[in-house]
XYZ file of C-alpha atoms in Angstrom:
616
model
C 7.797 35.576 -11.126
C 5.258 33.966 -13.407
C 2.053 34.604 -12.942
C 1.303 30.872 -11.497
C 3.510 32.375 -8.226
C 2.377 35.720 -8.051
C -1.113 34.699 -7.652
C 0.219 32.598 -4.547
C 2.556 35.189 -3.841
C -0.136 37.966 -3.268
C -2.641 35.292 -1.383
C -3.087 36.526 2.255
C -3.811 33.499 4.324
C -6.013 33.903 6.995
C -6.318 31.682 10.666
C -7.613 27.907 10.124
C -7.008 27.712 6.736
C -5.248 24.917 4.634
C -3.924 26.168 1.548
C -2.227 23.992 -0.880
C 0.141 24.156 -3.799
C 0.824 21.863 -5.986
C 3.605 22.250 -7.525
C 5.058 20.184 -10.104
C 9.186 19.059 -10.672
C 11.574 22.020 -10.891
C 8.786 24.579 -10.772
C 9.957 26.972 -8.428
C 8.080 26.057 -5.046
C 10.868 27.160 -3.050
C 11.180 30.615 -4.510
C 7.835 31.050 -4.154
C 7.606 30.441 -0.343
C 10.941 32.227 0.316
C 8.827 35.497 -1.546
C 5.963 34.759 0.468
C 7.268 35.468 3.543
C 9.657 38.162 2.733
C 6.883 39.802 1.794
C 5.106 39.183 5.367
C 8.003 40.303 7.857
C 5.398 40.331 10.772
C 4.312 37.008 10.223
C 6.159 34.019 12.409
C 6.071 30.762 10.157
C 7.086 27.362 10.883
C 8.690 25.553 7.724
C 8.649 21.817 8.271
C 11.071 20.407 5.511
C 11.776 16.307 4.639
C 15.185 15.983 5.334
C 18.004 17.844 7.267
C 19.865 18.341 4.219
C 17.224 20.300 2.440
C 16.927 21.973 6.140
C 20.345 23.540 6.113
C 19.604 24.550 2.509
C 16.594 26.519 3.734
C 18.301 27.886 6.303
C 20.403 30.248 3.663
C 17.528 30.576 1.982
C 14.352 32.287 3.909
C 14.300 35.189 5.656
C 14.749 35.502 9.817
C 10.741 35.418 10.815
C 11.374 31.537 8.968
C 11.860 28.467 11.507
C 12.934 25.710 9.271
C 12.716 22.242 11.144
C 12.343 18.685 10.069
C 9.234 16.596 11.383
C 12.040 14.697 13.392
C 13.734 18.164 14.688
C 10.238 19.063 15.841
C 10.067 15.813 18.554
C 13.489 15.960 19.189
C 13.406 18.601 21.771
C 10.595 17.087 24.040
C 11.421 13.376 22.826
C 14.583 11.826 21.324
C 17.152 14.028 23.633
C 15.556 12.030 26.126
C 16.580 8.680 24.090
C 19.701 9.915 22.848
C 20.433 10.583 26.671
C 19.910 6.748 27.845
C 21.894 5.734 24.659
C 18.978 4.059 22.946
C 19.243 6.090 19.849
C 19.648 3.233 16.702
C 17.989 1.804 14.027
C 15.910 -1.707 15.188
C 17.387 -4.991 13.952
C 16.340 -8.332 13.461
C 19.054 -9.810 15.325
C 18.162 -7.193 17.680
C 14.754 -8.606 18.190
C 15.274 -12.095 18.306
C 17.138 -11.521 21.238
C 14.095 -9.732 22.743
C 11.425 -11.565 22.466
C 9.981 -14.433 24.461
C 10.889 -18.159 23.331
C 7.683 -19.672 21.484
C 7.776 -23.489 19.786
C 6.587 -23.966 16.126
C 8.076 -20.351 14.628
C 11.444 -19.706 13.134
C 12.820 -16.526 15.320
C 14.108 -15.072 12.631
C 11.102 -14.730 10.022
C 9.162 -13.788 13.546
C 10.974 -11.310 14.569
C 11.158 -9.923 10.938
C 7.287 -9.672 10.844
C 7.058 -8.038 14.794
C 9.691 -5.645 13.240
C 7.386 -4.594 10.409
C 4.740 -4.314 12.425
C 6.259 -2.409 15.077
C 7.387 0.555 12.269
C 3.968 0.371 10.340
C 2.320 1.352 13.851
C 5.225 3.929 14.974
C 4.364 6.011 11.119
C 0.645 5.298 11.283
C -1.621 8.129 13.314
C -2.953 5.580 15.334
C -3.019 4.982 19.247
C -1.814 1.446 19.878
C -0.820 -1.408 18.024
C -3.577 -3.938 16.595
C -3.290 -6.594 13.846
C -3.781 -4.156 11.354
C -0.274 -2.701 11.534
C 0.212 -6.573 10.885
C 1.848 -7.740 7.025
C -0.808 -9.130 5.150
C 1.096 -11.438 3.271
C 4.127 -14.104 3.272
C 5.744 -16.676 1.212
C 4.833 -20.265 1.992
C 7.509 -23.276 1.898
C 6.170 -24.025 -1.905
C 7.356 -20.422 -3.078
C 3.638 -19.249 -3.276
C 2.493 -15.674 -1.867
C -0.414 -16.453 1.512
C -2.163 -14.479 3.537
C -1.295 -14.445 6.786
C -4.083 -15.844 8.992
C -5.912 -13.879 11.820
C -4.085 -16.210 14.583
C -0.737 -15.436 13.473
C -1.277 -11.980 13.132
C -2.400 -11.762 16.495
C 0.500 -13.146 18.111
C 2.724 -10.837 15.654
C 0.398 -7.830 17.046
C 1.537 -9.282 20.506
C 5.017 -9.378 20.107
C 5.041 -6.051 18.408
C 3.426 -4.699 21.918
C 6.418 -6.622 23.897
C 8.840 -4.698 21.601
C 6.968 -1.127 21.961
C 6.981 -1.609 25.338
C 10.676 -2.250 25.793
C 11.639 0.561 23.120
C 9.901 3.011 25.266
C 11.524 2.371 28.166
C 14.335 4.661 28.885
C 16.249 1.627 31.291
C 15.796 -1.302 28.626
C 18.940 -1.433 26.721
C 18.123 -4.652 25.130
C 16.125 -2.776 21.810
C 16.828 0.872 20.959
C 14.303 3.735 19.779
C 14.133 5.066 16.277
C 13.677 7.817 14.945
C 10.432 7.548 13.736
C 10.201 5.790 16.900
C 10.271 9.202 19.129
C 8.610 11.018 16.672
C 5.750 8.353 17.168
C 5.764 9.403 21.091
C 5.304 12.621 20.368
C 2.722 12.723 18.289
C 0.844 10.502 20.622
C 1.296 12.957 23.453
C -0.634 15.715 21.450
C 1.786 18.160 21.172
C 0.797 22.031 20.173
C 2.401 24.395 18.369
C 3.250 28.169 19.548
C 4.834 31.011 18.504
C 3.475 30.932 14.797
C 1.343 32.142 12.703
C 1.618 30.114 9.382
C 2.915 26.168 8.866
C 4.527 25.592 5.692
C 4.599 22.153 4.764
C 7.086 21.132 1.954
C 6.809 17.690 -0.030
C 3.910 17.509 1.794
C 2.922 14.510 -0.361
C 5.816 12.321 1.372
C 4.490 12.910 4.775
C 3.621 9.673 7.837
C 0.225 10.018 8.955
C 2.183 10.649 12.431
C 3.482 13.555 11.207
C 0.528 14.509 9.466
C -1.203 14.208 12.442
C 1.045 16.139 14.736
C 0.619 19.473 11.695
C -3.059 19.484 10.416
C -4.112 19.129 14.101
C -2.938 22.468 14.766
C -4.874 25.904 15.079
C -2.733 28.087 12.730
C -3.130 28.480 9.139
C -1.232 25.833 6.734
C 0.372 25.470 3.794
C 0.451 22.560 1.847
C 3.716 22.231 -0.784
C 4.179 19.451 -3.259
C 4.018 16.789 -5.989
C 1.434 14.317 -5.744
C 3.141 12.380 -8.703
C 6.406 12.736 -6.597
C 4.902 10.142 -3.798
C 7.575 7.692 -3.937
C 7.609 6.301 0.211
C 4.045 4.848 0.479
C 6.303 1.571 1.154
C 7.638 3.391 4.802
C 4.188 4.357 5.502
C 3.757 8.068 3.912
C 0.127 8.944 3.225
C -0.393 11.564 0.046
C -1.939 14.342 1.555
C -1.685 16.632 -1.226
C -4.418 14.412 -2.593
C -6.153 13.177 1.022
C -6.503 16.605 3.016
C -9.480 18.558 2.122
C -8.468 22.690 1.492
C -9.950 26.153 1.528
C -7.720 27.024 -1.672
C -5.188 25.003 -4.721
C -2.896 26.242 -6.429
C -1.027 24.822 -9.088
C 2.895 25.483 -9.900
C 3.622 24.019 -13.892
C 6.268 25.827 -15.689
C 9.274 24.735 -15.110
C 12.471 26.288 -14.973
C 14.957 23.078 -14.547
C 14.292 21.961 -17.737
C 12.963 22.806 -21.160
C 9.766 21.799 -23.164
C 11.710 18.550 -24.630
C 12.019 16.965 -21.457
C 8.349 18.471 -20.184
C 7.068 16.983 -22.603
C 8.756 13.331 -21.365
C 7.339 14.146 -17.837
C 3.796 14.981 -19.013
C 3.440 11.868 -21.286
C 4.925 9.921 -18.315
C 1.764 11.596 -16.227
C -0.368 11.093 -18.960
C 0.176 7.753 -19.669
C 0.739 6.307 -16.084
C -1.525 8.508 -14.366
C -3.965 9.577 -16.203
C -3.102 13.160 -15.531
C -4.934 15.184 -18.229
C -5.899 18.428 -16.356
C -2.672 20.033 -15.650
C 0.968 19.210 -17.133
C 4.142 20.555 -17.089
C 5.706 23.530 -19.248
C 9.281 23.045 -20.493
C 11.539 26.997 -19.852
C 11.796 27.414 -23.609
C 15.292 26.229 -23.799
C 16.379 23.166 -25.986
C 16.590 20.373 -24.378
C 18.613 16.779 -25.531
C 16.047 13.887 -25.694
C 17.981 11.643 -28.448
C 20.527 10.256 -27.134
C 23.225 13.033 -26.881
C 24.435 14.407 -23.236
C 25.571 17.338 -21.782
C 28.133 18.034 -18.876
C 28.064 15.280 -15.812
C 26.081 12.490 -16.681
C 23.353 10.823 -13.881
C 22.870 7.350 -13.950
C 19.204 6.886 -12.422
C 18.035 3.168 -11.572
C 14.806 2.144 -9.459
C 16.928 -0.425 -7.884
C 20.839 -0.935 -5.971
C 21.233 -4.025 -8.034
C 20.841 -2.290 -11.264
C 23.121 0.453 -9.578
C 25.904 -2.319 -8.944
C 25.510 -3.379 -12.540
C 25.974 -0.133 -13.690
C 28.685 0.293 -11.582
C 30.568 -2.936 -13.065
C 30.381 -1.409 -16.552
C 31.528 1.611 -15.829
C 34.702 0.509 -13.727
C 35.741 -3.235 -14.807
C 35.188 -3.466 -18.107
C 36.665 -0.124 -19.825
C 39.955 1.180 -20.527
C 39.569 4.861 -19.301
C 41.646 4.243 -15.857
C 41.175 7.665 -15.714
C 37.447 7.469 -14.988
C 35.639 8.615 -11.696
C 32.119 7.519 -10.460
C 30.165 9.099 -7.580
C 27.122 7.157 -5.840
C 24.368 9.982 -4.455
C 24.332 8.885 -0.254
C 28.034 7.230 -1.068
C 29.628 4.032 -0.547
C 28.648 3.610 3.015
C 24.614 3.761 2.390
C 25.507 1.034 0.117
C 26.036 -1.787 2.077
C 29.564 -2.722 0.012
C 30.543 -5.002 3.141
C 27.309 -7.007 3.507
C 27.404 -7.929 0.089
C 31.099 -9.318 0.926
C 29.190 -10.877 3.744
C 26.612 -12.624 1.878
C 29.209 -13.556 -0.798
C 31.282 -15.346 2.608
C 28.399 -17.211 3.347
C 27.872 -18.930 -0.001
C 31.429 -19.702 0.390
C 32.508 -23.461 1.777
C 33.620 -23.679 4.588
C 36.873 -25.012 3.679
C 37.273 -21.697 0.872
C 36.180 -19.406 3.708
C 39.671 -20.772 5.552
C 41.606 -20.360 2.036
C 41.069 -17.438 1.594
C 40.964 -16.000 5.090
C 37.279 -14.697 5.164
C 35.014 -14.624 7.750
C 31.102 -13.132 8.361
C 31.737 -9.583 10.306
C 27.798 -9.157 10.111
C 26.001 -10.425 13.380
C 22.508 -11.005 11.887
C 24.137 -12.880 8.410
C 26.379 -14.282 10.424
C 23.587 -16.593 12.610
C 22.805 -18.125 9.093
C 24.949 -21.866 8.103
C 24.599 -20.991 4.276
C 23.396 -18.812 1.540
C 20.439 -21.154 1.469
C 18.955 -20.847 4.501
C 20.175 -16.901 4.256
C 17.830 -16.607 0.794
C 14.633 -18.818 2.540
C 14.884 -15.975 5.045
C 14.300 -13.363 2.727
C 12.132 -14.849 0.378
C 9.464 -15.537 3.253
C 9.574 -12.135 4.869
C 10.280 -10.221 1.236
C 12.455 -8.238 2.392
C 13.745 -6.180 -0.754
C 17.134 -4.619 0.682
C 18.060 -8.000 1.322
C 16.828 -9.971 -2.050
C 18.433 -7.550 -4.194
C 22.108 -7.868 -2.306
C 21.696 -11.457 -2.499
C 20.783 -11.144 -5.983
C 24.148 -9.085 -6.642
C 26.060 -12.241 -5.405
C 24.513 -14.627 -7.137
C 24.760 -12.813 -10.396
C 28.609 -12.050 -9.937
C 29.703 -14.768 -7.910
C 33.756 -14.897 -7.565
C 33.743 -11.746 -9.741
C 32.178 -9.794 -6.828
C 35.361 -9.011 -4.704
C 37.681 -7.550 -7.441
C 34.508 -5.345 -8.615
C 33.511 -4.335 -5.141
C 37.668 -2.944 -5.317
C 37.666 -1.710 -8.915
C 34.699 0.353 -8.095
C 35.968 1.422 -4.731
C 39.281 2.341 -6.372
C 37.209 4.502 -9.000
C 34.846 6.306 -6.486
C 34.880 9.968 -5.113
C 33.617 11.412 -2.470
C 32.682 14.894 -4.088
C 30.012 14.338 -6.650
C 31.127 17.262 -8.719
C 34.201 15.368 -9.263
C 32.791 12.542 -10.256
C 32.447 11.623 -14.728
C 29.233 9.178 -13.456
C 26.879 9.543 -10.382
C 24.871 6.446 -9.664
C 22.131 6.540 -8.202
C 18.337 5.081 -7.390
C 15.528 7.284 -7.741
C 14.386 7.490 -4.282
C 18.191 9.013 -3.549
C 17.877 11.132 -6.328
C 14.491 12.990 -5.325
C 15.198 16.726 -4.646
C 18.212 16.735 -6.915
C 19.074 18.128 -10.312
C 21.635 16.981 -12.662
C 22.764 18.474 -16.196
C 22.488 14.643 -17.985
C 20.237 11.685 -16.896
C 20.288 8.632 -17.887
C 17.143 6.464 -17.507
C 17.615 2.410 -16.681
C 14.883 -0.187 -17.859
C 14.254 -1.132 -14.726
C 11.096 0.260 -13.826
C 8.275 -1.456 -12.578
C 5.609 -0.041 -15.155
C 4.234 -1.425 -18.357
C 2.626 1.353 -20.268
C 1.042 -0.961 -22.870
C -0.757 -2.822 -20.424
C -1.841 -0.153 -18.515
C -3.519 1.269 -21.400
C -4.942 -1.639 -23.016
C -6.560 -2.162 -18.720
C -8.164 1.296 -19.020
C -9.303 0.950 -22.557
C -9.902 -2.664 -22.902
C -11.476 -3.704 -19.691
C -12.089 -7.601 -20.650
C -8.251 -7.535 -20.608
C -8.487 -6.781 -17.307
C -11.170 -8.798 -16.260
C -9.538 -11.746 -17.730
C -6.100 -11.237 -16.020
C -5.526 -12.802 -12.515
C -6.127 -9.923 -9.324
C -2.494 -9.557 -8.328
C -1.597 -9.406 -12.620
C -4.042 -6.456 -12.722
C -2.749 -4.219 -9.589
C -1.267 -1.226 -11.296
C 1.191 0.597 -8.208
C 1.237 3.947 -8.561
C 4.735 4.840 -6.619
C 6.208 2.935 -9.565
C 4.895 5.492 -12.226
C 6.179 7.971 -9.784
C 10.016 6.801 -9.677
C 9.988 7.172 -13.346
C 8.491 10.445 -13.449
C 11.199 11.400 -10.641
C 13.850 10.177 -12.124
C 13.095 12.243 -15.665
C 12.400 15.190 -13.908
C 16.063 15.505 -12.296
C 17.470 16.193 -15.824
C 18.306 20.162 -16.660
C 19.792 19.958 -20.044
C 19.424 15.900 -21.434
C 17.440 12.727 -20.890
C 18.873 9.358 -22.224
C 15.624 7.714 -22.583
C 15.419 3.738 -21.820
C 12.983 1.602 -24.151
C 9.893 2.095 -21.543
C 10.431 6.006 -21.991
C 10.513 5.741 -25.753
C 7.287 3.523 -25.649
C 5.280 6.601 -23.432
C 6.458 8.716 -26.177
C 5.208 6.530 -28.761
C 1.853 6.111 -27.138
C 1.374 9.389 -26.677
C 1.893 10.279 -30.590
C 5.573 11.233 -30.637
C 7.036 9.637 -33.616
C 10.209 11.966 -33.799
C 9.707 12.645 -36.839
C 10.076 16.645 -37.838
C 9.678 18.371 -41.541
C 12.921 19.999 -42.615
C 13.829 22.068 -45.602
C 14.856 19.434 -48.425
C 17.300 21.931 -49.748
C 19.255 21.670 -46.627
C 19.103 18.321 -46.169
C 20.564 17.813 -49.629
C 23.313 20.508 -48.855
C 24.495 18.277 -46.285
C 24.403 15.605 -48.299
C 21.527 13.437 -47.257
C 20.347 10.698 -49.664
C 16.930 10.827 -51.023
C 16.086 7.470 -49.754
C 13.114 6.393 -47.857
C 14.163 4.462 -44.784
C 11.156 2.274 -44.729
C 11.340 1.821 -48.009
C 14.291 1.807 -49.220
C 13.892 3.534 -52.362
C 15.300 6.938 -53.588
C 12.712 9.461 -54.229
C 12.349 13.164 -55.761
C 11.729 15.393 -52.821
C 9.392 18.527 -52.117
C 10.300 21.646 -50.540
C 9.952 19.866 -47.454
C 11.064 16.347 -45.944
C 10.187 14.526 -43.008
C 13.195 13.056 -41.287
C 13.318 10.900 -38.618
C 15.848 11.242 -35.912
C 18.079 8.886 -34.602
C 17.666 8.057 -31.076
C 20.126 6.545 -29.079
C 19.215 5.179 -26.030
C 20.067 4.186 -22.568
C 21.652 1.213 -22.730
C 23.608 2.445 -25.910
C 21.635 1.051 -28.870
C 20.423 3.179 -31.530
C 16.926 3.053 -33.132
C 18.287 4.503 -36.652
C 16.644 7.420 -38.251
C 16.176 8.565 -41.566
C 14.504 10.368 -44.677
C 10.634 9.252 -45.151
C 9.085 9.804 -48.421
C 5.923 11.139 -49.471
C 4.522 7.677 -50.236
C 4.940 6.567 -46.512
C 3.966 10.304 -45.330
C 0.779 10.060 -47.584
C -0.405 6.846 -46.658
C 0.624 6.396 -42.848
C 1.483 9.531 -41.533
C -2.079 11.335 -41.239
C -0.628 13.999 -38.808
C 2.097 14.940 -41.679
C -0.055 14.832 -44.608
C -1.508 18.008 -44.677
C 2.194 19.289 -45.316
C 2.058 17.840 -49.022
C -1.053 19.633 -50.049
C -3.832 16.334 -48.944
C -6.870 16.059 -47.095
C -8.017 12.559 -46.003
C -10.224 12.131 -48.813
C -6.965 12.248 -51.126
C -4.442 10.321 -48.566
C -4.458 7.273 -51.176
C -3.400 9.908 -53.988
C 0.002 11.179 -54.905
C 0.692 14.563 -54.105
C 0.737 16.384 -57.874
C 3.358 18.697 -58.701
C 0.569 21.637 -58.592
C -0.553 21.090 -55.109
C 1.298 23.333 -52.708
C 4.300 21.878 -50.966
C 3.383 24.038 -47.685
C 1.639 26.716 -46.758
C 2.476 30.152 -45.097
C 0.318 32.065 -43.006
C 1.205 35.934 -43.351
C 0.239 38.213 -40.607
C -2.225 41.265 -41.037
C 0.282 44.505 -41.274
C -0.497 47.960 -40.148
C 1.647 50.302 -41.911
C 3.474 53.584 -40.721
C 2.593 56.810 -41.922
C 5.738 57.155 -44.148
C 5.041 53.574 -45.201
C 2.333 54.062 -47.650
C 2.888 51.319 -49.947
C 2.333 48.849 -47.182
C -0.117 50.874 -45.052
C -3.111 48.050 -44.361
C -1.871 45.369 -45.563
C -4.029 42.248 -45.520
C -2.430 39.098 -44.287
C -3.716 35.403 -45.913
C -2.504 32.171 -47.279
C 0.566 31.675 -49.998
């Protein structure tokens, strides 16, 4: 263990407490718990995990006096067998709700019952007691294509059909909505549940929590441990509150070397903190094995987008316009979390009628299907913004009559087993928890480095840019960091990746023997400048990066000219101070410098016995 999870390791929690760990990507926070309580045998500890994947995982993992549940598992017992056992168990709907609610003039039912729905699950993951305007959107698009707040009357008549819904999810003889989910976890953690039988909660990605669920844990007697990544909050959209960085604690700890990756890639992830987050005080430590940062990969390759219509796109030019028939793609959740038949939905409906009839297609979808055209269909989602369904009908507009024969080239080119699979596409909200050998980064991101410096440096920048302009969101930073941080042995960088880098002083730029250089049979000539010069013991080359979307930024020998007057960091190697930068290195100045250790001799060793070490 290092000595980050031995100090952990040996901590003996005591009743009441809230410890917390925070414990950066690939850092070994599950090693560390699994120790911890193998190392308390008498102890009874509750692990409440995200997901039930990563519950079976833990399952083979911790030791017998180790409960591993997820926050749903934990209501399921009291609440949701009672759902599943009226068959009201599904996801809620739109179409669902229209259906549900009471007629009312002057509102389109669909972009109502799109707004009760959102209300309805920002109440069911909030820790509060009933439903009030509050839980309410804030905002929706107007008929002129202009963002408006929604005003107080409105809201209150949303809060009142959001009750009407509640009401009818709750009960156990209403078959006309279902309950979610979240929705039973809700009624439990309004019921005040308390926990027995243990001694110790765990808490993993603790940062990712609902303030239900939050509510349900840090309201209990026994002592708790907090696990995770605040940087890794990447679900504040669904409602989760960071309480890594919200719940006060007895004790921190801090989990930073990493041993998924090596100090190439740490040193991506800390200038992504750095630069995004203005995370100075602790950073990430690479294992001390050489990572691939320039553009080469190794093994399976991971391509990691923020959003499913990048994914598509990615998708497209991997299986429709290349030659390798022999090529296999995996998507992470596969082609059923996709939606692959509502986008041949959506591309139906943009369809006339009269093509629909041609070519024998009709809507299968019973929400889409209550739309007359892709119009009206894209008027919907505009107004309520809802994401999911912008970026499918973004997909079909951007591929048009293409889209079918892609949708079955891709299908044709899939597999089920990701280890099979050449490719694996993926967003980086599916990718959290996982670890690939090669990632490739998209450009997709929602962050602007540049800007978000010059705001925090140059604050009449901000000042001067409109209020929504200068909102900076944070879980954006975090998908990038997440989606860098999944890499073991390579990151493809995209151009926004390479720009943190450059911010943060990396020039890739690297002093290397000249002698070598010239026995491979590298040119003498400056790649700024294009002229051939007479080289020192050592030359700075700059690498060649190639980068995500396959262009290369071209590297090259630098000579001492540029080195001298641009390269301050580098100058020192040629023998200047700053006070000579504007001078030409002369032959008599030292090329570099060696530092020679102090040397205490061996008895036989006389001639070297005390040895002073100094400068050459």
């Amino acid at each position: 263990m290092t000595h980050e999870q031995s100090r952990i390791v040996s901590y003996n929690v005591e009743p009441g407490e809230v410890i917390k760990i925070v414990a950066f990507a690939g850092t070994g926070k599950t090693t560390t718990l699994v120790r911890y309580t193998k190392m308390r045998p008498s102890m009874r500890f509750l692990l409440v995990v995200y997901n039930k994947s990563i519950k079976e995982h833990a399952n083979t993992q911790f030791p017998g006096n180790v409960v591993c549940k997820t926050g749903h598992g934990l209501a399921f017992q009291y609440t949701g067998r009672r759902y599943i056992a009226a068959k009201k168990l599904r996801n809620l709907k739109v179409y669902e709700i229209t259906q549900a609610l009471p007629p009312r003039k002057g509102d389109n039912l669909f972009i109502r019952a799109k707004f009760v729905m959102d209300t309805v699950n920002t109440f069911i993951s909030s820790a509060d007691p009933c439903i009030t305007t509050e839980h309410v959107p804030e905002k929706r698009m107007d008929d002129n294509g202009q963002m408006t707040y929604i005003d107080s009357d409105k809201k209150n008549l949303y809060a009142k059909d959001a009750e009407i819904i509640w009401t009818k999810m709750l009960d156990f003889n209403c078959k006309e909505v279902g309950m979610t989910h979240d929705g039973y976890l809700k009624v439990y953690q309004l019921s005040k549940p308390k926990l027995y039988n243990y001694d110790c909660i765990l808490i993993d990605e603790a940062q990712d929590m609902s303030p239900a669920l939050a509510d349900i844990l840090l309201n209990q007697s026994q002592a708790k441990i907090l696990v995770g990544d605040p940087h890794q909050q990447i679900y504040a959209f669904r409602g989760a509150v960071n309480a890594m960085s919200r719940v006060q604690s007895t004790t921190i700890f801090y989990l930073t070397q990493s041993f998924r990756f090596g100090p190439e890639i740490a040193q991506i992830a800390a200038c992504c903190l750095e630069t995004l987050k203005e995370e100075k005080m602790k950073t990430l430590v690479g294992n001390g094995k050489k990572c691939e940062i320039t553009g080469k990969t190794v093994g399976q390759v991971a391509i990691i987008c923020r959003s499913n219509y990048t994914v598509f796109n990615e998708a497209v030019k991997k299986c429709c316009f290349r030659d390798q028939d022999n090529i296999k793609i995996g998507f992470v959740g596969g082609t059923d979390g996709f939606g692959f038949p509502k986008l041949l939905d959506i591309y139906t409906l943009m369809m006339s009628p009269e093509q629909r009839q041609k070519e024998n297609r009709v809507v299968q979808d019973h929400f889409i299907k209550k739309f007359h055209n892709m119009g009206e269909l894209e008027k919907y989602a505009n107004k309520t913004q809802d994401p999911e369904l912008l970026g499918k009908i973004k997909i079909v507009r951007t591929h048009h009559h293409c889209l079918p024969s892609y949708i079955s080239k891709i299908l044709s080119r899939c597999v089920k087993d990701l280890k099979a699979a050449d490719f694996i596409l993926s967003t980086a909200h599916k990718a959290k928890g996982l670890e690939f050998s090669t990632v490739r980064v998209t450009d997709d991101y929602g962050v602007n480095p540049i800007l978000q410096m010059l705001f925090r440096h140059v604050p009449e920048i901000a000042q001067a840019m409109p209020a929504n302009a200068r909102e900076i969101n944070m879980d954006e930073g975090n998908l990038l960091y997440v989606a860098v941080t999944r890499a073991k042995h390579a990151v493809q960088m995209s151009s926004t990746v390479k720009t943190i880098l450059q911010l943060c002083g990396e020039r890739f730029e690297h002093p290397v023997c000249s002698q070598v250089l010239q026995q491979q049979g590298v040119t003498m000539k400056c790649r700024e400048t294009d002229q051939e010069f007479k080289p020192y013991a050592l030359t700075v080359q700059k690498e060649t990066v190639k980068m995500s979307d396959e262009k290369s930024v071209d590297g090259g020998v630098l000579s001492p000219d540029i080195i001298t007057d641009q390269r301050a960091n580098i100058r020192q190697l040629y023998g200047l101070l700053d006070k000579d930068k504007k001078e030409r290195p002369k032959e008599n100045r030292p090329a570099y410098v060696i530092m020679d250790q102090d040397y205490d001799g061996e008895e036989e060793d006389e001639e070297y016995s005390g040895m002073r070490g100094g400068l050459f």
